[in-house]
Amino acid sequence: MDPLSSLLSGIRAEGSVVSHAVLTAPWSITFADAAPLTMVNVLRGGGTLLLSDGTERAIRAGDTAIVRGPAPFRLADEPATVHRPHTAYEINCFAADAVCTGQELDGIHWGTGPHGATALIVGAYRASGHRHERLLRALPPVLVISEDAEVCAWLENVAADAARLSAGSQALMDRLLDWALVCTLRTWFDRAGADAPGWYRGLADPVLAPALHAFHGRPAESWTVASLAARAGVSRALFARRFTELMGRPPLAYLTECRMDEAETLLADTDLSIAQIARTVGYADAFGFSAAFKRHKGRSPSTVRTAAA
């Protein structure tokens, strides 16, 4: 599994909050779910994202915005609206004792009617465990990608079909949002260039990609710089130099970092023993793994497991 697929496996639109909103100004939506990621597709019209740190980001028709959680944020037709009388909506469905609220909120389709000036598809993503945290660290507080009109028309048609609450509508929208999240993130990483995380840049490099796929596919194997260079089909020296230049760290430092990140996730999210986790991430025994983990993370494996529990 490549790194992006692995990180995305920890965050899904399974049973997500999904709304197809058709709105007439003035309006605002408060996102109070503390969701790890929230995606907003603007099909028609537009508005302004108002983040908790004071950031304002205008989005318009054709834009897909992904907001990194868990801080609450707002979307309004314009920033001044939140201080004036307007129609206010709220999404707050993930908490155990929460009730989805908002004026005229009615299942999956809500708003002031089919002739509203702004149409949105909104999805909030749930997290299963801690794997998604590495993905969040690679993202800015908000990212925006523009799509063409044909994609927006197709999305609106699918959302309208799901809004009829026919059989399978939730599953349909969940899969649609999962697909849209992957496509949006891949597009953003492609356009980010040097700002994209090293593991993503490496996957696009013809020399490094074979070695990275081999390592991430079999992290428990006893990889060395020489064996990874052989996968890449280049000399050990060339591989090490190119890896360090592109990834920002030497190959073995990257391998150790990935193994420790994976071990941290397994400690927090599974009941595997420390010895089993050690073997999963390429260590022959629990003692050597525990020493390496504490050196890299500053905490022992047992401390991480206790804190997660």
C-alpha positions as YAML, in Angstrom:
chain: A
units: angstrom
residues:
- id: 1
  name: MET
  ca: [0.00, 0.00, 0.00]
- id: 2
  name: ASP
  ca: [1.42, 3.42, -0.93]
- id: 3
  name: PRO
  ca: [1.73, 6.07, 1.82]
- id: 4
  name: LEU
  ca: [-1.29, 8.16, 0.77]
- id: 5
  name: SER
  ca: [-3.55, 5.10, 0.58]
- id: 6
  name: SER
  ca: [-2.32, 3.99, 3.99]
- id: 7
  name: LEU
  ca: [-3.03, 7.37, 5.59]
- id: 8
  name: LEU
  ca: [-6.45, 7.66, 3.94]
- id: 9
  name: SER
  ca: [-7.40, 4.22, 5.25]
- id: 10
  name: GLY
  ca: [-7.79, 5.85, 8.67]
- id: 11
  name: ILE
  ca: [-10.37, 8.42, 7.59]
- id: 12
  name: ARG
  ca: [-13.55, 7.64, 5.74]
- id: 13
  name: ALA
  ca: [-16.97, 9.05, 4.96]
- id: 14
  name: GLU
  ca: [-18.54, 5.97, 6.55]
- id: 15
  name: GLY
  ca: [-21.93, 7.12, 7.85]
- id: 16
  name: SER
  ca: [-20.71, 10.67, 7.44]
- id: 17
  name: VAL
  ca: [-22.64, 13.87, 7.82]
- id: 18
  name: VAL
  ca: [-23.66, 14.59, 4.26]
- id: 19
  name: SER
  ca: [-25.77, 17.53, 3.19]
- id: 20
  name: HIS
  ca: [-26.86, 18.91, -0.14]
- id: 21
  name: ALA
  ca: [-27.57, 22.54, 0.68]
- id: 22
  name: VAL
  ca: [-29.36, 25.03, -1.57]
- id: 23
  name: LEU
  ca: [-29.19, 28.46, 0.06]
- id: 24
  name: THR
  ca: [-30.43, 32.00, -0.43]
- id: 25
  name: ALA
  ca: [-28.45, 34.84, 1.16]
- id: 26
  name: PRO
  ca: [-27.99, 35.85, 3.89]
- id: 27
  name: TRP
  ca: [-26.92, 32.54, 5.42]
- id: 28
  name: SER
  ca: [-24.18, 30.91, 7.48]
- id: 29
  name: ILE
  ca: [-23.27, 27.33, 8.37]
- id: 30
  name: THR
  ca: [-21.43, 26.50, 11.60]
- id: 31
  name: PHE
  ca: [-19.36, 23.30, 11.51]
- id: 32
  name: ALA
  ca: [-19.16, 22.12, 15.12]
- id: 33
  name: ASP
  ca: [-18.43, 18.42, 14.60]
- id: 34
  name: ALA
  ca: [-14.70, 18.60, 15.37]
- id: 35
  name: ALA
  ca: [-14.30, 16.35, 12.33]
- id: 36
  name: PRO
  ca: [-10.70, 15.64, 11.26]
- id: 37
  name: LEU
  ca: [-11.55, 16.77, 7.72]
- id: 38
  name: THR
  ca: [-14.55, 18.55, 6.25]
- id: 39
  name: MET
  ca: [-15.06, 18.88, 2.51]
- id: 40
  name: VAL
  ca: [-17.23, 21.53, 0.85]
- id: 41
  name: ASN
  ca: [-18.03, 21.32, -2.86]
- id: 42
  name: VAL
  ca: [-19.45, 24.57, -4.27]
- id: 43
  name: LEU
  ca: [-21.77, 23.68, -7.14]
- id: 44
  name: ARG
  ca: [-23.29, 27.14, -7.66]
- id: 45
  name: GLY
  ca: [-22.74, 30.54, -6.09]
- id: 46
  name: GLY
  ca: [-20.12, 30.73, -3.34]
- id: 47
  name: GLY
  ca: [-19.22, 32.06, 0.08]
- id: 48
  name: THR
  ca: [-16.38, 32.69, 2.52]
- id: 49
  name: LEU
  ca: [-14.80, 30.19, 4.92]
- id: 50
  name: LEU
  ca: [-14.19, 31.72, 8.36]
- id: 51
  name: LEU
  ca: [-11.67, 29.68, 10.35]
- id: 52
  name: SER
  ca: [-11.19, 29.81, 14.11]
- id: 53
  name: ASP
  ca: [-7.80, 31.50, 13.75]
- id: 54
  name: GLY
  ca: [-9.32, 34.42, 11.85]
- id: 55
  name: THR
  ca: [-8.41, 33.17, 8.37]
- id: 56
  name: GLU
  ca: [-10.91, 34.04, 5.64]
- id: 57
  name: ARG
  ca: [-10.94, 32.15, 2.35]
- id: 58
  name: ALA
  ca: [-13.40, 32.89, -0.45]
- id: 59
  name: ILE
  ca: [-14.69, 29.90, -2.41]
- id: 60
  name: ARG
  ca: [-16.79, 30.00, -5.57]
- id: 61
  name: ALA
  ca: [-18.55, 27.71, -8.01]
- id: 62
  name: GLY
  ca: [-16.29, 24.86, -9.03]
- id: 63
  name: ASP
  ca: [-14.18, 24.99, -5.87]
- id: 64
  name: THR
  ca: [-13.66, 22.07, -3.51]
- id: 65
  name: ALA
  ca: [-12.41, 23.13, -0.08]
- id: 66
  name: ILE
  ca: [-10.99, 20.77, 2.53]
- id: 67
  name: VAL
  ca: [-10.76, 22.16, 6.06]
- id: 68
  name: ARG
  ca: [-8.52, 20.45, 8.61]
- id: 69
  name: GLY
  ca: [-10.13, 19.91, 12.01]
- id: 70
  name: PRO
  ca: [-10.89, 19.68, 14.79]
- id: 71
  name: ALA
  ca: [-11.48, 23.40, 15.45]
- id: 72
  name: PRO
  ca: [-15.00, 24.63, 14.58]
- id: 73
  name: PHE
  ca: [-15.39, 27.00, 11.64]
- id: 74
  name: ARG
  ca: [-18.06, 28.77, 9.60]
- id: 75
  name: LEU
  ca: [-19.07, 29.21, 6.00]
- id: 76
  name: ALA
  ca: [-21.12, 32.32, 5.18]
- id: 77
  name: ASP
  ca: [-22.33, 34.00, 2.00]
- id: 78
  name: GLU
  ca: [-20.07, 36.90, 3.09]
- id: 79
  name: PRO
  ca: [-18.07, 37.59, 6.29]
- id: 80
  name: ALA
  ca: [-20.33, 40.41, 7.53]
- id: 81
  name: THR
  ca: [-23.37, 38.11, 7.50]
- id: 82
  name: VAL
  ca: [-22.48, 36.42, 10.79]
- id: 83
  name: HIS
  ca: [-22.97, 39.75, 12.59]
- id: 84
  name: ARG
  ca: [-26.36, 40.48, 11.03]
- id: 85
  name: PRO
  ca: [-29.76, 38.75, 11.05]
- id: 86
  name: HIS
  ca: [-29.58, 35.73, 8.73]
- id: 87
  name: THR
  ca: [-30.58, 32.11, 8.32]
- id: 88
  name: ALA
  ca: [-28.17, 30.03, 10.41]
- id: 89
  name: TYR
  ca: [-27.44, 26.32, 10.02]
- id: 90
  name: GLU
  ca: [-25.31, 24.00, 12.11]
- id: 91
  name: ILE
  ca: [-23.70, 20.64, 11.51]
- id: 92
  name: ASN
  ca: [-22.99, 18.82, 14.77]
- id: 93
  name: CYS
  ca: [-23.77, 15.14, 14.45]
- id: 94
  name: PHE
  ca: [-20.68, 13.19, 15.49]
- id: 95
  name: ALA
  ca: [-20.84, 13.66, 19.27]
- id: 96
  name: ALA
  ca: [-22.52, 10.77, 21.11]
- id: 97
  name: ASP
  ca: [-25.18, 13.03, 22.64]
- id: 98
  name: ALA
  ca: [-25.51, 15.46, 19.71]
- id: 99
  name: VAL
  ca: [-28.56, 16.05, 17.58]
- id: 100
  name: CYS
  ca: [-28.13, 17.38, 14.06]
- id: 101
  name: THR
  ca: [-29.58, 20.87, 14.28]
- id: 102
  name: GLY
  ca: [-30.20, 23.83, 12.02]
- id: 103
  name: GLN
  ca: [-33.20, 25.73, 10.79]
- id: 104
  name: GLU
  ca: [-35.08, 23.71, 8.16]
- id: 105
  name: LEU
  ca: [-32.52, 20.87, 8.41]
- id: 106
  name: ASP
  ca: [-34.25, 17.89, 6.86]
- id: 107
  name: GLY
  ca: [-32.15, 14.81, 6.38]
- id: 108
  name: ILE
  ca: [-29.71, 15.03, 3.53]
- id: 109
  name: HIS
  ca: [-31.28, 17.96, 1.66]
- id: 110
  name: TRP
  ca: [-31.72, 21.30, 3.36]
- id: 111
  name: GLY
  ca: [-31.85, 25.01, 2.60]
- id: 112
  name: THR
  ca: [-34.34, 27.57, 1.34]
- id: 113
  name: GLY
  ca: [-35.39, 25.83, -1.85]
- id: 114
  name: PRO
  ca: [-34.26, 24.71, -5.30]
- id: 115
  name: HIS
  ca: [-33.87, 28.28, -6.55]
- id: 116
  name: GLY
  ca: [-31.26, 29.31, -3.97]
- id: 117
  name: ALA
  ca: [-28.29, 31.22, -5.30]
- id: 118
  name: THR
  ca: [-25.74, 28.88, -3.69]
- id: 119
  name: ALA
  ca: [-25.66, 25.07, -3.86]
- id: 120
  name: LEU
  ca: [-23.19, 23.01, -1.82]
- id: 121
  name: ILE
  ca: [-22.35, 19.43, -1.05]
- id: 122
  name: VAL
  ca: [-20.90, 19.14, 2.46]
- id: 123
  name: GLY
  ca: [-19.28, 16.06, 3.95]
- id: 124
  name: ALA
  ca: [-17.63, 15.62, 7.35]
- id: 125
  name: TYR
  ca: [-15.25, 12.68, 7.74]
- id: 126
  name: ARG
  ca: [-14.93, 10.31, 10.66]
- id: 127
  name: ALA
  ca: [-11.58, 8.95, 11.85]
- id: 128
  name: SER
  ca: [-10.94, 5.34, 12.79]
- id: 129
  name: GLY
  ca: [-7.97, 5.40, 15.13]
- id: 130
  name: HIS
  ca: [-4.89, 7.58, 14.83]
- id: 131
  name: ARG
  ca: [-3.54, 6.77, 11.37]
- id: 132
  name: HIS
  ca: [-5.08, 9.91, 9.83]
- id: 133
  name: GLU
  ca: [-3.04, 12.20, 12.09]
- id: 134
  name: ARG
  ca: [0.01, 11.86, 9.83]
- id: 135
  name: LEU
  ca: [-2.10, 12.98, 6.88]
- id: 136
  name: LEU
  ca: [-3.39, 16.02, 8.79]
- id: 137
  name: ARG
  ca: [0.16, 17.09, 9.61]
- id: 138
  name: ALA
  ca: [0.89, 17.25, 5.87]
- id: 139
  name: LEU
  ca: [-2.07, 19.54, 5.11]
- id: 140
  name: PRO
  ca: [-2.61, 23.29, 5.55]
- id: 141
  name: PRO
  ca: [-5.59, 24.50, 7.65]
- id: 142
  name: VAL
  ca: [-7.61, 24.86, 4.42]
- id: 143
  name: LEU
  ca: [-6.90, 23.91, 0.84]
- id: 144
  name: VAL
  ca: [-8.96, 24.78, -2.24]
- id: 145
  name: ILE
  ca: [-8.98, 23.03, -5.62]
- id: 146
  name: SER
  ca: [-11.00, 24.26, -8.61]
- id: 147
  name: GLU
  ca: [-13.06, 21.89, -10.76]
- id: 148
  name: ASP
  ca: [-14.77, 22.46, -14.10]
- id: 149
  name: ALA
  ca: [-18.51, 23.02, -14.58]
- id: 150
  name: GLU
  ca: [-19.16, 19.50, -15.89]
- id: 151
  name: VAL
  ca: [-17.88, 17.93, -12.67]
- id: 152
  name: CYS
  ca: [-20.09, 20.24, -10.60]
- id: 153
  name: ALA
  ca: [-23.18, 19.38, -12.66]
- id: 154
  name: TRP
  ca: [-22.48, 15.67, -12.23]
- id: 155
  name: LEU
  ca: [-21.99, 16.02, -8.47]
- id: 156
  name: GLU
  ca: [-25.22, 17.97, -8.12]
- id: 157
  name: ASN
  ca: [-27.17, 15.32, -10.01]
- id: 158
  name: VAL
  ca: [-25.78, 12.56, -7.78]
- id: 159
  name: ALA
  ca: [-26.52, 14.58, -4.64]
- id: 160
  name: ALA
  ca: [-30.05, 15.29, -5.81]
- id: 161
  name: ASP
  ca: [-30.59, 11.57, -6.33]
- id: 162
  name: ALA
  ca: [-29.29, 10.79, -2.84]
- id: 163
  name: ALA
  ca: [-31.47, 13.56, -1.38]
- id: 164
  name: ARG
  ca: [-34.55, 11.54, -2.29]
- id: 165
  name: LEU
  ca: [-33.47, 9.15, 0.48]
- id: 166
  name: SER
  ca: [-33.85, 6.12, -1.76]
- id: 167
  name: ALA
  ca: [-32.32, 2.78, -0.80]
- id: 168
  name: GLY
  ca: [-28.54, 2.98, -0.63]
- id: 169
  name: SER
  ca: [-28.41, 6.78, -0.66]
- id: 170
  name: GLN
  ca: [-26.06, 7.04, 2.35]
- id: 171
  name: ALA
  ca: [-23.67, 4.45, 0.91]
- id: 172
  name: LEU
  ca: [-23.78, 6.24, -2.44]
- id: 173
  name: MET
  ca: [-22.79, 9.57, -0.91]
- id: 174
  name: ASP
  ca: [-20.17, 7.97, 1.35]
- id: 175
  name: ARG
  ca: [-18.41, 6.41, -1.63]
- id: 176
  name: LEU
  ca: [-18.77, 9.62, -3.63]
- id: 177
  name: LEU
  ca: [-17.16, 11.63, -0.86]
- id: 178
  name: ASP
  ca: [-14.35, 9.09, -0.40]
- id: 179
  name: TRP
  ca: [-13.61, 9.28, -4.12]
- id: 180
  name: ALA
  ca: [-13.76, 13.08, -4.10]
- id: 181
  name: LEU
  ca: [-11.41, 13.31, -1.09]
- id: 182
  name: VAL
  ca: [-8.77, 11.13, -2.75]
- id: 183
  name: CYS
  ca: [-9.01, 13.03, -6.04]
- id: 184
  name: THR
  ca: [-8.85, 16.43, -4.34]
- id: 185
  name: LEU
  ca: [-5.85, 15.54, -2.17]
- id: 186
  name: ARG
  ca: [-3.95, 14.02, -5.09]
- id: 187
  name: THR
  ca: [-4.59, 17.13, -7.16]
- id: 188
  name: TRP
  ca: [-3.47, 19.40, -4.31]
- id: 189
  name: PHE
  ca: [-0.30, 17.39, -3.66]
- id: 190
  name: ASP
  ca: [0.49, 17.44, -7.39]
- id: 191
  name: ARG
  ca: [0.17, 21.23, -7.47]
- id: 192
  name: ALA
  ca: [1.97, 21.78, -4.15]
- id: 193
  name: GLY
  ca: [5.37, 21.00, -5.68]
- id: 194
  name: ALA
  ca: [8.11, 21.48, -3.09]
- id: 195
  name: ASP
  ca: [5.46, 22.06, -0.38]
- id: 196
  name: ALA
  ca: [4.11, 18.52, -0.80]
- id: 197
  name: PRO
  ca: [5.34, 15.99, 1.79]
- id: 198
  name: GLY
  ca: [8.51, 14.14, 0.85]
- id: 199
  name: TRP
  ca: [6.81, 10.75, 0.61]
- id: 200
  name: TYR
  ca: [4.46, 12.12, -2.06]
- id: 201
  name: ARG
  ca: [7.23, 13.78, -4.06]
- id: 202
  name: GLY
  ca: [9.20, 10.55, -3.91]
- id: 203
  name: LEU
  ca: [6.33, 8.53, -5.40]
- id: 204
  name: ALA
  ca: [6.44, 10.76, -8.48]
- id: 205
  name: ASP
  ca: [10.20, 10.31, -8.94]
- id: 206
  name: PRO
  ca: [11.19, 7.51, -11.37]
- id: 207
  name: VAL
  ca: [14.24, 6.59, -9.30]
- id: 208
  name: LEU
  ca: [12.72, 6.64, -5.83]
- id: 209
  name: ALA
  ca: [9.22, 5.35, -6.60]
- id: 210
  name: PRO
  ca: [10.15, 1.64, -7.00]
- id: 211
  name: ALA
  ca: [12.09, 1.68, -3.73]
- id: 212
  name: LEU
  ca: [9.31, 3.47, -1.84]
- id: 213
  name: HIS
  ca: [6.65, 1.09, -3.12]
- id: 214
  name: ALA
  ca: [8.83, -1.86, -2.11]
- id: 215
  name: PHE
  ca: [9.43, -0.53, 1.41]
- id: 216
  name: HIS
  ca: [5.85, 0.52, 2.08]
- id: 217
  name: GLY
  ca: [4.62, -2.79, 0.69]
- id: 218
  name: ARG
  ca: [6.89, -4.83, 2.99]
- id: 219
  name: PRO
  ca: [8.04, -2.64, 5.91]
- id: 220
  name: ALA
  ca: [9.04, -5.68, 8.00]
- id: 221
  name: GLU
  ca: [11.78, -6.66, 5.54]
- id: 222
  name: SER
  ca: [15.39, -5.91, 6.47]
- id: 223
  name: TRP
  ca: [15.86, -3.08, 4.01]
- id: 224
  name: THR
  ca: [19.25, -1.48, 3.49]
- id: 225
  name: VAL
  ca: [20.36, 1.39, 1.28]
- id: 226
  name: ALA
  ca: [21.90, -1.19, -1.05]
- id: 227
  name: SER
  ca: [18.73, -3.28, -1.36]
- id: 228
  name: LEU
  ca: [16.58, -0.18, -1.95]
- id: 229
  name: ALA
  ca: [19.05, 1.09, -4.54]
- id: 230
  name: ALA
  ca: [18.80, -2.28, -6.27]
- id: 231
  name: ARG
  ca: [15.03, -1.84, -6.43]
- id: 232
  name: ALA
  ca: [15.57, 1.57, -8.00]
- id: 233
  name: GLY
  ca: [18.10, 0.17, -10.46]
- id: 234
  name: VAL
  ca: [20.83, 2.67, -9.57]
- id: 235
  name: SER
  ca: [24.03, 2.70, -7.55]
- id: 236
  name: ARG
  ca: [23.93, 2.94, -3.78]
- id: 237
  name: ALA
  ca: [25.63, 6.35, -3.82]
- id: 238
  name: LEU
  ca: [23.31, 7.81, -6.45]
- id: 239
  name: PHE
  ca: [20.24, 6.47, -4.66]
- id: 240
  name: ALA
  ca: [21.29, 7.85, -1.26]
- id: 241
  name: ARG
  ca: [22.12, 11.26, -2.72]
- id: 242
  name: ARG
  ca: [18.89, 11.55, -4.70]
- id: 243
  name: PHE
  ca: [16.79, 10.29, -1.79]
- id: 244
  name: THR
  ca: [18.27, 12.81, 0.62]
- id: 245
  name: GLU
  ca: [17.87, 15.71, -1.83]
- id: 246
  name: LEU
  ca: [14.23, 14.94, -2.61]
- id: 247
  name: MET
  ca: [12.96, 13.56, 0.69]
- id: 248
  name: GLY
  ca: [14.90, 15.84, 3.02]
- id: 249
  name: ARG
  ca: [16.46, 13.00, 5.02]
- id: 250
  name: PRO
  ca: [18.71, 9.96, 4.37]
- id: 251
  name: PRO
  ca: [17.02, 6.69, 3.36]
- id: 252
  name: LEU
  ca: [17.51, 4.87, 6.65]
- id: 253
  name: ALA
  ca: [16.29, 7.88, 8.66]
- id: 254
  name: TYR
  ca: [13.12, 7.89, 6.52]
- id: 255
  name: LEU
  ca: [12.63, 4.14, 7.03]
- id: 256
  name: THR
  ca: [13.00, 4.49, 10.79]
- id: 257
  name: GLU
  ca: [10.57, 7.43, 10.89]
- id: 258
  name: CYS
  ca: [7.93, 5.51, 8.92]
- id: 259
  name: ARG
  ca: [8.36, 2.41, 11.06]
- id: 260
  name: MET
  ca: [8.04, 4.37, 14.29]
- id: 261
  name: ASP
  ca: [4.95, 6.23, 13.02]
- id: 262
  name: GLU
  ca: [3.34, 2.93, 12.06]
- id: 263
  name: ALA
  ca: [4.28, 1.40, 15.40]
- id: 264
  name: GLU
  ca: [2.74, 4.35, 17.23]
- id: 265
  name: THR
  ca: [-0.51, 3.83, 15.33]
- id: 266
  name: LEU
  ca: [-0.54, 0.10, 16.06]
- id: 267
  name: LEU
  ca: [0.14, 0.72, 19.76]
- id: 268
  name: ALA
  ca: [-2.78, 3.12, 19.98]
- id: 269
  name: ASP
  ca: [-5.29, 1.32, 17.75]
- id: 270
  name: THR
  ca: [-4.69, -2.42, 18.14]
- id: 271
  name: ASP
  ca: [-4.28, -5.08, 20.82]
- id: 272
  name: LEU
  ca: [-1.12, -6.51, 19.23]
- id: 273
  name: SER
  ca: [1.65, -7.22, 21.71]
- id: 274
  name: ILE
  ca: [4.78, -5.10, 21.63]
- id: 275
  name: ALA
  ca: [6.70, -8.08, 20.28]
- id: 276
  name: GLN
  ca: [4.18, -8.51, 17.45]
- id: 277
  name: ILE
  ca: [4.36, -4.81, 16.60]
- id: 278
  name: ALA
  ca: [8.16, -4.99, 16.63]
- id: 279
  name: ARG
  ca: [8.11, -7.76, 14.01]
- id: 280
  name: THR
  ca: [5.48, -5.94, 11.94]
- id: 281
  name: VAL
  ca: [7.71, -2.89, 11.56]
- id: 282
  name: GLY
  ca: [10.95, -4.79, 10.94]
- id: 283
  name: TYR
  ca: [12.54, -5.42, 14.35]
- id: 284
  name: ALA
  ca: [13.65, -8.89, 15.41]
- id: 285
  name: ASP
  ca: [12.86, -8.46, 19.10]
- id: 286
  name: ALA
  ca: [10.83, -6.25, 21.43]
- id: 287
  name: PHE
  ca: [13.88, -4.97, 23.32]
- id: 288
  name: GLY
  ca: [15.58, -3.49, 20.27]
- id: 289
  name: PHE
  ca: [12.29, -2.08, 19.03]
- id: 290
  name: SER
  ca: [11.45, -0.49, 22.40]
- id: 291
  name: ALA
  ca: [14.85, 1.19, 22.60]
- id: 292
  name: ALA
  ca: [14.54, 2.55, 19.04]
- id: 293
  name: PHE
  ca: [10.97, 3.70, 19.65]
- id: 294
  name: LYS
  ca: [11.84, 5.60, 22.82]
- id: 295
  name: ARG
  ca: [14.86, 7.18, 21.15]
- id: 296
  name: HIS
  ca: [12.74, 8.35, 18.22]
- id: 297
  name: LYS
  ca: [9.46, 9.24, 19.98]
- id: 298
  name: GLY
  ca: [10.69, 10.24, 23.42]
- id: 299
  name: ARG
  ca: [8.28, 7.78, 25.08]
- id: 300
  name: SER
  ca: [8.30, 4.05, 25.61]
- id: 301
  name: PRO
  ca: [5.84, 1.82, 23.71]
- id: 302
  name: SER
  ca: [4.03, 0.95, 26.94]
- id: 303
  name: THR
  ca: [3.61, 4.65, 27.78]
- id: 304
  name: VAL
  ca: [2.05, 5.32, 24.36]
- id: 305
  name: ARG
  ca: [-0.31, 2.38, 24.76]
- id: 306
  name: THR
  ca: [-1.37, 3.45, 28.24]
- id: 307
  name: ALA
  ca: [-2.00, 7.03, 27.13]
- id: 308
  name: ALA
  ca: [-4.10, 5.86, 24.18]
- id: 309
  name: ALA
  ca: [-6.17, 3.61, 26.40]
...
